[in-house]
Tab-separated table of C-alpha atoms and ligand atoms in Angstrom:
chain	number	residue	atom	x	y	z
F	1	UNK	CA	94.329	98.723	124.219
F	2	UNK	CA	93.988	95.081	123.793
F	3	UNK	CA	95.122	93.459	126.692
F	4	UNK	CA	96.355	90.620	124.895
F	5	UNK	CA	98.292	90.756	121.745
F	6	UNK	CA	97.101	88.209	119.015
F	7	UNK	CA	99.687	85.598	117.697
F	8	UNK	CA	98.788	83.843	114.484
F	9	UNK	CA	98.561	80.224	114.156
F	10	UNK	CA	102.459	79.996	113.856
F	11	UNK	CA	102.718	81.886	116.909
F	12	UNK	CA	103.771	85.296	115.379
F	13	UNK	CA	102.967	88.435	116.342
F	14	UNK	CA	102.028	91.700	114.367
F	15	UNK	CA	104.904	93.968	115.082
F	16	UNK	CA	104.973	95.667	111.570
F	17	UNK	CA	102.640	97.297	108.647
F	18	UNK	CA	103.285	98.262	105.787
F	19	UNK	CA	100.687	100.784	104.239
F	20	UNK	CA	100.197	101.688	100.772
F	21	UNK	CA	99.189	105.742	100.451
F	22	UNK	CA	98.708	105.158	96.406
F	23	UNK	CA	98.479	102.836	93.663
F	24	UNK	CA	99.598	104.574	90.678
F	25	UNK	CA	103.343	105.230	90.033
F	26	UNK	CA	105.422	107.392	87.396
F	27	UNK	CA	107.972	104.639	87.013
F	28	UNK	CA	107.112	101.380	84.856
F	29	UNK	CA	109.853	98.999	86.403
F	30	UNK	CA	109.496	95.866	84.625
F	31	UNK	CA	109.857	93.780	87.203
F	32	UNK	CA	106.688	95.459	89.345
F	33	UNK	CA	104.412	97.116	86.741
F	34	UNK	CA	105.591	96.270	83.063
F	35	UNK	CA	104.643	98.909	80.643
F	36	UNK	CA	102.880	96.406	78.171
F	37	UNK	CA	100.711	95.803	80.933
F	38	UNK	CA	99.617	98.165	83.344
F	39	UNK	CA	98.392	101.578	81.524
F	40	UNK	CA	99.831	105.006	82.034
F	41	UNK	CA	96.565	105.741	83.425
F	42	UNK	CA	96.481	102.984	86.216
F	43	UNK	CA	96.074	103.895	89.605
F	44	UNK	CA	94.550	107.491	89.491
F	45	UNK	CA	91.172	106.902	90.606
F	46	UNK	CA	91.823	109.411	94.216
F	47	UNK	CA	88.408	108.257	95.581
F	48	UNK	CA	89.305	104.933	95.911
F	49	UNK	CA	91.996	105.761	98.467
F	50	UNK	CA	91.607	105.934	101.772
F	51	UNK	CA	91.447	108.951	103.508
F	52	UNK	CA	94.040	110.926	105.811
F	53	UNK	CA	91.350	110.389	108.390
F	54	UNK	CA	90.647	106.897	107.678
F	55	UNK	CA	94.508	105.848	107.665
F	56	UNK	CA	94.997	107.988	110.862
F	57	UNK	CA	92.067	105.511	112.312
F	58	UNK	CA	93.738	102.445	110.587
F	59	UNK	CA	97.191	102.903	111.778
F	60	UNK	CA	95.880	103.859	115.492
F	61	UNK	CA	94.005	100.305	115.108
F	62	UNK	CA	97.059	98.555	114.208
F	63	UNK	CA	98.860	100.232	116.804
F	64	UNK	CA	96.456	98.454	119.508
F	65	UNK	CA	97.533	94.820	118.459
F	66	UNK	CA	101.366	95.693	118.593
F	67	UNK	CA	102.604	97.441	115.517
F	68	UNK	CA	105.626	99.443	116.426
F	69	UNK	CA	106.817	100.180	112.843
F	70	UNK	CA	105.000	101.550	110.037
F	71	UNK	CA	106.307	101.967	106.082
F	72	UNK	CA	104.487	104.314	104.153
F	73	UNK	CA	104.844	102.821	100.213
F	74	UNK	CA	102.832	102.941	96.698
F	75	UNK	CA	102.734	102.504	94.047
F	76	UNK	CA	104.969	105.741	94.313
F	77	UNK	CA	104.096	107.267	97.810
F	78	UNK	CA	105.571	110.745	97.032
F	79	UNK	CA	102.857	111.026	94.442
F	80	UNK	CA	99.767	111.173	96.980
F	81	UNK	CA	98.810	114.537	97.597
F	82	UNK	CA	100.395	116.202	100.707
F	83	UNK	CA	101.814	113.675	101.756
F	84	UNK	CA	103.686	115.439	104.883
F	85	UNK	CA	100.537	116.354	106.387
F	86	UNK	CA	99.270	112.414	106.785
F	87	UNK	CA	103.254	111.795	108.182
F	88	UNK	CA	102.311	115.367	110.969
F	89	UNK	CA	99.330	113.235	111.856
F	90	UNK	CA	100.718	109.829	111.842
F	91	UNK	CA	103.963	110.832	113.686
F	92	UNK	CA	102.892	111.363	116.618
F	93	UNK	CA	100.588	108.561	117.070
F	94	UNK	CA	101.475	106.913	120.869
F	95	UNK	CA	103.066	103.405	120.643
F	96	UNK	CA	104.350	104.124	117.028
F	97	UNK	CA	108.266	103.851	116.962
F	98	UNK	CA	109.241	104.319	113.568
F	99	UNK	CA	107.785	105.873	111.018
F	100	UNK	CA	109.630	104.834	107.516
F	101	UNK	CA	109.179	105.628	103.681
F	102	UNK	CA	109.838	103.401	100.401
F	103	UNK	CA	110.263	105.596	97.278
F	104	UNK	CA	112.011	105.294	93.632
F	105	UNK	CA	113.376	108.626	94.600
F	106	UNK	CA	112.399	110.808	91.456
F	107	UNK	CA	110.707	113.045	93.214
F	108	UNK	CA	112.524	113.045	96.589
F	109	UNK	CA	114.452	116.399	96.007
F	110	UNK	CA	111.511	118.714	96.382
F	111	UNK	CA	109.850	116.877	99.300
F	112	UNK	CA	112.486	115.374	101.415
F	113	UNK	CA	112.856	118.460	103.852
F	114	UNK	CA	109.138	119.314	103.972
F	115	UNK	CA	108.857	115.388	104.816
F	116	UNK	CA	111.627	115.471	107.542
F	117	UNK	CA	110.235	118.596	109.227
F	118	UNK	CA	106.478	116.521	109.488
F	119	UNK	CA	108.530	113.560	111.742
F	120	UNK	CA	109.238	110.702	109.291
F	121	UNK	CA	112.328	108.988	110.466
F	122	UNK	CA	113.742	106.604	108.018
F	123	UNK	CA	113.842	106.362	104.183
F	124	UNK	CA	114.145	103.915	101.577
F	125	UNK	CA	115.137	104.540	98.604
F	126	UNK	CA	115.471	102.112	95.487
F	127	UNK	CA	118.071	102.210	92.977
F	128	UNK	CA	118.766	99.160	90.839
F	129	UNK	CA	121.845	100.765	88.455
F	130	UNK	CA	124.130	103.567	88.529
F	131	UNK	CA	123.934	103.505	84.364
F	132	UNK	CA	121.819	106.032	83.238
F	133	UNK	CA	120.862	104.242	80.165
F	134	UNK	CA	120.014	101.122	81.773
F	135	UNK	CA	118.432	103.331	84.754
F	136	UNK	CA	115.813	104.456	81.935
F	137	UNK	CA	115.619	100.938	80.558
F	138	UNK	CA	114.196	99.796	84.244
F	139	UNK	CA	111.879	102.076	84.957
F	140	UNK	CA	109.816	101.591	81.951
F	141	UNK	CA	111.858	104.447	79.893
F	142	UNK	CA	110.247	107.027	82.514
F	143	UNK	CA	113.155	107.692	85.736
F	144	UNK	CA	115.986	109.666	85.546
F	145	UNK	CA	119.013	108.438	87.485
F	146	UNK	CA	120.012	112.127	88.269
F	147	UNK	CA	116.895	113.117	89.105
F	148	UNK	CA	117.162	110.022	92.202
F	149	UNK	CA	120.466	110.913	92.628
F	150	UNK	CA	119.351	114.490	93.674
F	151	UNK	CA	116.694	113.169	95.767
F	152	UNK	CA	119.026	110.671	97.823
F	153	UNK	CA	121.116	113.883	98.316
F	154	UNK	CA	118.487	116.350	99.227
F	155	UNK	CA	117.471	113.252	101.911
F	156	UNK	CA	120.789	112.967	103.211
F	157	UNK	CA	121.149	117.147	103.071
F	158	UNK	CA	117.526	116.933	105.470
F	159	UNK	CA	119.070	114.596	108.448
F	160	UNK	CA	117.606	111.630	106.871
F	161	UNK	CA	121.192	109.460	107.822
F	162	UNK	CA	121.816	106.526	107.011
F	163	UNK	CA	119.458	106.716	104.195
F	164	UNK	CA	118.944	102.481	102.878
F	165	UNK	CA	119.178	101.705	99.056
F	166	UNK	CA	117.509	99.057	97.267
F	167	UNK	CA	118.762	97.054	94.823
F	168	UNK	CA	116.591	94.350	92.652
F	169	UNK	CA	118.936	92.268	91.233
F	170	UNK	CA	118.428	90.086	87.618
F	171	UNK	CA	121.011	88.238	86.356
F	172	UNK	CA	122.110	89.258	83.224
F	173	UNK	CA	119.982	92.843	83.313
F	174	UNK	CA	121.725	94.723	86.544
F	175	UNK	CA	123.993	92.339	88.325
F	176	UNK	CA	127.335	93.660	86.745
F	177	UNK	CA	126.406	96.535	88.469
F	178	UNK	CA	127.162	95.110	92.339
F	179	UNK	CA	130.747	96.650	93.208
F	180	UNK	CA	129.473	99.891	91.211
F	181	UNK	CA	126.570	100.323	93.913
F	182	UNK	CA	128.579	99.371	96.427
F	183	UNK	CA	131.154	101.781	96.571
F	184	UNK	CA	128.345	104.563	95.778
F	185	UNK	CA	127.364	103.759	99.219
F	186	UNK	CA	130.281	103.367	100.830
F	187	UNK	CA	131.068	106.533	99.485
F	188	UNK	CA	128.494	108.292	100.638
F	189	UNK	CA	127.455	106.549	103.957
F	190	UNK	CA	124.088	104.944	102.545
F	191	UNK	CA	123.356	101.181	104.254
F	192	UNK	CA	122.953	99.342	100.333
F	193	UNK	CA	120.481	96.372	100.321
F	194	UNK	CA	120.572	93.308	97.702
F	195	UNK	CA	116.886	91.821	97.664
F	196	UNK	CA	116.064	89.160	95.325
F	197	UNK	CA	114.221	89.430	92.618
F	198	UNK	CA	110.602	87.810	93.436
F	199	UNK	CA	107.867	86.226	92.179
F	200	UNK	CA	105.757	88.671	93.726
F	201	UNK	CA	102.403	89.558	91.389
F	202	UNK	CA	101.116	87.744	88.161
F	203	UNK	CA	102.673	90.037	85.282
F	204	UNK	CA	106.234	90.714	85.707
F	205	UNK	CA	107.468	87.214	83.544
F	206	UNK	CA	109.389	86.143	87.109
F	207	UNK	CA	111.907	82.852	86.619
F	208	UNK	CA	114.070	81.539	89.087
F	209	UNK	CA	116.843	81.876	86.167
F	210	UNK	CA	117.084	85.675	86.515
F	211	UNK	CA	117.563	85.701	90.658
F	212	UNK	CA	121.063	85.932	91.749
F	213	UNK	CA	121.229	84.380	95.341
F	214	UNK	CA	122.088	86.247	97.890
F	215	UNK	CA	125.165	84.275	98.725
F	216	UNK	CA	127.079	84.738	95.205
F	217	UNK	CA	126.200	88.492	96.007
F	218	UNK	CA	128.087	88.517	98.973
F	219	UNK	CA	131.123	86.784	97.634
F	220	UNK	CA	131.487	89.017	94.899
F	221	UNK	CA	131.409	92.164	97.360
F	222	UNK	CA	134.015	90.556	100.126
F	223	UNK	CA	136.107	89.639	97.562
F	224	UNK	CA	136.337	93.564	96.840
F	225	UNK	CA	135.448	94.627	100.088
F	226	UNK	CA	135.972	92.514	103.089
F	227	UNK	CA	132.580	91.493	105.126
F	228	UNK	CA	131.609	90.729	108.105
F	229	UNK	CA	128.741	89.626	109.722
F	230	UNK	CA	126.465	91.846	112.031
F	231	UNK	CA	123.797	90.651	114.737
F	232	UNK	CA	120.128	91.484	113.134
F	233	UNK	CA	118.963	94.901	115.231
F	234	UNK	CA	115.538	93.295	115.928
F	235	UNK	CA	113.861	89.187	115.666
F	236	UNK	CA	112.660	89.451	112.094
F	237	UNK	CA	115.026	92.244	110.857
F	238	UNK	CA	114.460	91.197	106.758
F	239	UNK	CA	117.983	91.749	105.745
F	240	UNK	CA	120.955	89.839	106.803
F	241	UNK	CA	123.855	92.663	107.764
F	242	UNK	CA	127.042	92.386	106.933
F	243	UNK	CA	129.552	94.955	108.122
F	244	UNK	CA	132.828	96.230	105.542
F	245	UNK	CA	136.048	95.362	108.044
F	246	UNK	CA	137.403	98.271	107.216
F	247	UNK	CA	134.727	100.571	108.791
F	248	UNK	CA	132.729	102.157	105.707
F	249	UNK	CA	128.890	101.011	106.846
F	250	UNK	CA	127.040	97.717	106.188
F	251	UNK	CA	125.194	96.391	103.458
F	252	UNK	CA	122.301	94.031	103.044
F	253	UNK	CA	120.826	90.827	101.717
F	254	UNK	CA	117.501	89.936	101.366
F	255	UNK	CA	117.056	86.771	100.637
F	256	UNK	CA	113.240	86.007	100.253
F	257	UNK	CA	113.962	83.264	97.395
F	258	UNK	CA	117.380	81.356	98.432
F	259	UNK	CA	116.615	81.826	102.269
F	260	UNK	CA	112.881	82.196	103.320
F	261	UNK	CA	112.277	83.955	106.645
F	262	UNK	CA	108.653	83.253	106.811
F	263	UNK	CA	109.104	82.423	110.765
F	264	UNK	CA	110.054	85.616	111.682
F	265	UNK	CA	106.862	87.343	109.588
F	266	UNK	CA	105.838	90.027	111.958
F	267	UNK	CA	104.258	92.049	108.876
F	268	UNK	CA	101.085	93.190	108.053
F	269	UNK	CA	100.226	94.817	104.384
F	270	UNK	CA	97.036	97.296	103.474
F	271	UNK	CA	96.589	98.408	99.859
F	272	UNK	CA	95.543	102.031	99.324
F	273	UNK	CA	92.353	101.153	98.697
F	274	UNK	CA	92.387	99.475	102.696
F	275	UNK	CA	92.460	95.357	101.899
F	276	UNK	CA	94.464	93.864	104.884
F	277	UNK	CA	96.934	91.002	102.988
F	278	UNK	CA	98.337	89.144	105.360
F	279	UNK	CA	101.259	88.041	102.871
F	280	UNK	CA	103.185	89.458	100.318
F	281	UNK	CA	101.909	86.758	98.336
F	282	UNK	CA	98.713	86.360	99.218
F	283	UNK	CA	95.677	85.838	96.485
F	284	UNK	CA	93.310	88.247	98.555
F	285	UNK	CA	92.661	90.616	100.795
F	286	UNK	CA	90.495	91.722	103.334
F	287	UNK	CA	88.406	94.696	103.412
F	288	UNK	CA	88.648	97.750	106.218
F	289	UNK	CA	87.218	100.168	105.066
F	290	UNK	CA	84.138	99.318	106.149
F	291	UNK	CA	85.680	99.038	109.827
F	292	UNK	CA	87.552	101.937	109.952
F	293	UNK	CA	83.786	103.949	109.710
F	294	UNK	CA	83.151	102.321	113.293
F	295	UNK	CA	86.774	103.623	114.604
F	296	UNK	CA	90.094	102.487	115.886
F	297	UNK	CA	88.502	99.709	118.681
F	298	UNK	CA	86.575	97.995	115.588
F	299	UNK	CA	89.002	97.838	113.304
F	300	UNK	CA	91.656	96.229	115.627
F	301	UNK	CA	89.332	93.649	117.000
F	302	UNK	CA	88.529	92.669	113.588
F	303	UNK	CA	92.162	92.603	112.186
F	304	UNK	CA	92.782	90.661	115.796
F	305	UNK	CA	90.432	87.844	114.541
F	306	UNK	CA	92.035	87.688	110.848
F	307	UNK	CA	95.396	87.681	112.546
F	308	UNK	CA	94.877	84.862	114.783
F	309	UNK	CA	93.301	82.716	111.710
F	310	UNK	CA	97.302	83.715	109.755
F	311	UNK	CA	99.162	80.718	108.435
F	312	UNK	CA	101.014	82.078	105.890
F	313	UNK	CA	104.089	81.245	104.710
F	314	UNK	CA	104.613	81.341	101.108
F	315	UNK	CA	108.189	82.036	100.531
F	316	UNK	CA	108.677	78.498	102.569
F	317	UNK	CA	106.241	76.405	100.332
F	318	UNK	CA	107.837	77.711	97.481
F	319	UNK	CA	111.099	76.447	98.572
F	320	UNK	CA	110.239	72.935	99.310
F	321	UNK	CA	108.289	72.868	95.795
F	322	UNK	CA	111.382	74.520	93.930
F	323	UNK	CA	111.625	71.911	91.695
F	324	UNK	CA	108.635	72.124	89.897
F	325	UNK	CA	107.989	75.765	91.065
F	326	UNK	CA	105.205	74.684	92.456
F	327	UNK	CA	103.408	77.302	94.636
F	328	UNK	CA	105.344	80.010	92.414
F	329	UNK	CA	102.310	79.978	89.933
F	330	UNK	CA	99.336	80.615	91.721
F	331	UNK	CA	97.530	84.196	91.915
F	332	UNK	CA	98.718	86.406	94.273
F	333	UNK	CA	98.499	90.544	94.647
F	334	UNK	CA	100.775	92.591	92.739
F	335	UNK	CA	103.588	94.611	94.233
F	336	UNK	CA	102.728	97.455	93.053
F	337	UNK	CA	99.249	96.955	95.506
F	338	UNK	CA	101.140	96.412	98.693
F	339	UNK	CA	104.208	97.665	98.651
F	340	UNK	CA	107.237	95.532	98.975
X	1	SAM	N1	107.694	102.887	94.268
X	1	SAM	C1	108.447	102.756	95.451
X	1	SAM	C2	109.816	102.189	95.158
X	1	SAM	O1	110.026	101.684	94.065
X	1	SAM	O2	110.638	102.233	96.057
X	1	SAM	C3	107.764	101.972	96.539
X	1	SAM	C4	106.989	100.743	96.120
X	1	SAM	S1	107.975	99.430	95.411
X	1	SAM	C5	106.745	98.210	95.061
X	1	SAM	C6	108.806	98.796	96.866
X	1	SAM	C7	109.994	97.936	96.619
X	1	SAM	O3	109.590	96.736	95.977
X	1	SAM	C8	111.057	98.556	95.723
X	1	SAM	O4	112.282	98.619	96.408
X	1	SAM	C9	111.118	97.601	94.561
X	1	SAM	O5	112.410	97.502	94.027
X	1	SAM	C10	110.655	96.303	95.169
X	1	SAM	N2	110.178	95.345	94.190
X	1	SAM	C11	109.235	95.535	93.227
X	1	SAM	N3	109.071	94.416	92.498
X	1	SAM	C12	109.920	93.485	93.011
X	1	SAM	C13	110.229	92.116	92.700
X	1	SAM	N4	109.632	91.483	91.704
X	1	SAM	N5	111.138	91.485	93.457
X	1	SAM	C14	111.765	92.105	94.476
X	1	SAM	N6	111.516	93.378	94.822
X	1	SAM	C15	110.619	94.071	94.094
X	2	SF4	FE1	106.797	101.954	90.703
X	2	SF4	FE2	108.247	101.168	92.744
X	2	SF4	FE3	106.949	99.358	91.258
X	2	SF4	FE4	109.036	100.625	90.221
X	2	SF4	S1	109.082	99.236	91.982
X	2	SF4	S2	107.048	100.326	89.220
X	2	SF4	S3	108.898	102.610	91.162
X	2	SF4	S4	106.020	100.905	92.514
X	3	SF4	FE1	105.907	86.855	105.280
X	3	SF4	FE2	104.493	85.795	103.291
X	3	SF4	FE3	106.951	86.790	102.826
X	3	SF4	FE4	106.656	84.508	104.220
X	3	SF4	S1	106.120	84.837	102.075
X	3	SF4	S2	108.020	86.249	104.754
X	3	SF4	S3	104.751	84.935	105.346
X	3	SF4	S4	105.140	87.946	103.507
């Protein structure tokens, strides 16, 4: 172990990686991988992935320099072939804490036990509408809402509780949809999350037009709902909790565009493909495979140096330039690369 854990140059440490298992997905959300633009085709290149091995390696690696939480993500995760064997090995990995999963669901009823059973702890699960129409309409004319629907249950049915749901919010697209989603989860004990719709990527048409702030979120729920606010569970927790005074759960805001939290950035990212990005927004990444050949003590030292050389802090720059958008034009990796 490193004696030492790095601190980048804004005097953050790496507490957190998220870790792409795939690049292709079923789902064409607009938003992440518009249809016009990224082929049905993208993504399925399996040699270009890293291996169970070489992840095993990576995450071990990351480990060393202080990660304590790991999220597996895609593209859609639950499409990478056994998928609850690489959570068996990565489970039980010393000095991990929590072991997490994003997914659009669609495929969550057949693997959510087998996944539970192999020691993943948490899951994510995103879910923009509870039309079915418009449920089609955002995911490129490919999901199924009951097919999610199904999967959120068979999680919950596993021990998977409280199971988080995402919401993307556009104004004008889904945002009529707020109390709807709301008392879906309240109903059924899920912690809902409201994250703003980002200029992550160079293809998904992104204006600062279509984000709803967090805030007007908010008001619209308490003035259903009653809220509270909740202490964050950890320095750097992403979403800002609000409780419902009348006892049914929490919800969620994240507010990446109308509040950055770029101080708190504890997060690493690594594409399938193993590029290290050291920002959601960055314009490139760095390579491990190579690394991960010469093991776990390689690989950290290396990430240690990148780390240490980190001053991101896009979501920050973007605010001060919000005028003129500056900053909010220039290349950066697609979501659909890294995650979330
Ligand atoms: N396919 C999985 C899913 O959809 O949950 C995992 C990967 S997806 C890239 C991870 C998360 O990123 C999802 O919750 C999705 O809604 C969110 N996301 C994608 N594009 C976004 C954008 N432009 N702004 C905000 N969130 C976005
Ligand atoms: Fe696929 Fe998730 Fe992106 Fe939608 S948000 S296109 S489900 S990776
Ligand atoms: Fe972290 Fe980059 Fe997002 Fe800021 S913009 S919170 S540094 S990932």
């Amino acid at each position: 172990m490193t004696a030492v854990l790095p601190r980048d140059l804004l005097g953050r440490p790496l507490r957190d990686l998220r870790l792409s298992v795939i690049e292709a997905c079923n789902f064409r959300c607009p938003y992440c991988m518009p249809a016009d633009q990224i082929g049905d085709d993208y993504g399925l290149d399996a040699a270009s992935r890293l291996s169970f091995d070489e992840i095993e390696t990576l995450v071990r690696g990351f480990v060393q320099l202080g990660v304590r939480k790991l999220r597996l993500t895609g593209g859609e995760p639950l499409l990478r072939k056994r998928l609850p064997e690489l959570v068996r090995r990565l489970a039980v990995i010393d000095g991990l804490e929590d072991l997490a999963l994003t997914t659009n669901g669609s495929l969550l009823a057949a693997h959510a036990q087998s996944l539970r059973d192999a020691g993943l702890r948490r899951i994510t699960v995103s879910l923009d509408t509870l039309d079915p129409v418009l449920f089609r309409e955002l995911s490129g004319g490919r999901g199924e809402l009951a097919s999610v629907l199904a999967g959120i249950a068979a999680a919950k049915a596993a021990g998977f509780t409280p199971i988080k749901l995402n919401c993307v919010l556009q104004r004008g697209v889904n945002d009529d949809g707020i109390v709807d989603l709301a008392a879906y989860a309240r109903e059924h004990g899920h912690v809902l999350r409201f994250i703003e719709y980002m200029d992550v990527g160079t293809c998904n048409g992104w204006s600062r037009e279509r984000v709803v702030p967090s805030i007007e979120v908010r008001d619209r729920i308490h003035a259903r709902w009653p809220l509270q606010p909740l202490d964050p569970n950890y320095r750097g927790e992403v979403a800002s909790r609000h409780a419902f005074v009348d006892g049914a759960g929490e919800v969620g805001f994240v507010s990446s565009v109308s509040a950055p939290f770029c101080g708190d950035c504890h997060r690493a990212r690594v594409s399938a493909d193993g590029q290290l990005y050291t920002c959601l927004f960055a314009g490139a990444g760095h390579a491990l495979r190579p690394l991960l050949a010469q093991g776990e003590n390689a690989l950290a030292s290396y990430v240690e140096g990148l780390w240490e050389q980190r001053a991101d802090r896009y979501s920050e720059t973007r605010r001060i330039g919000a005028g003129s958008e500056a900053g909010a034009s220039r290349r950066h990796v697609e979501m659909f690369l890294v995650g979330g």
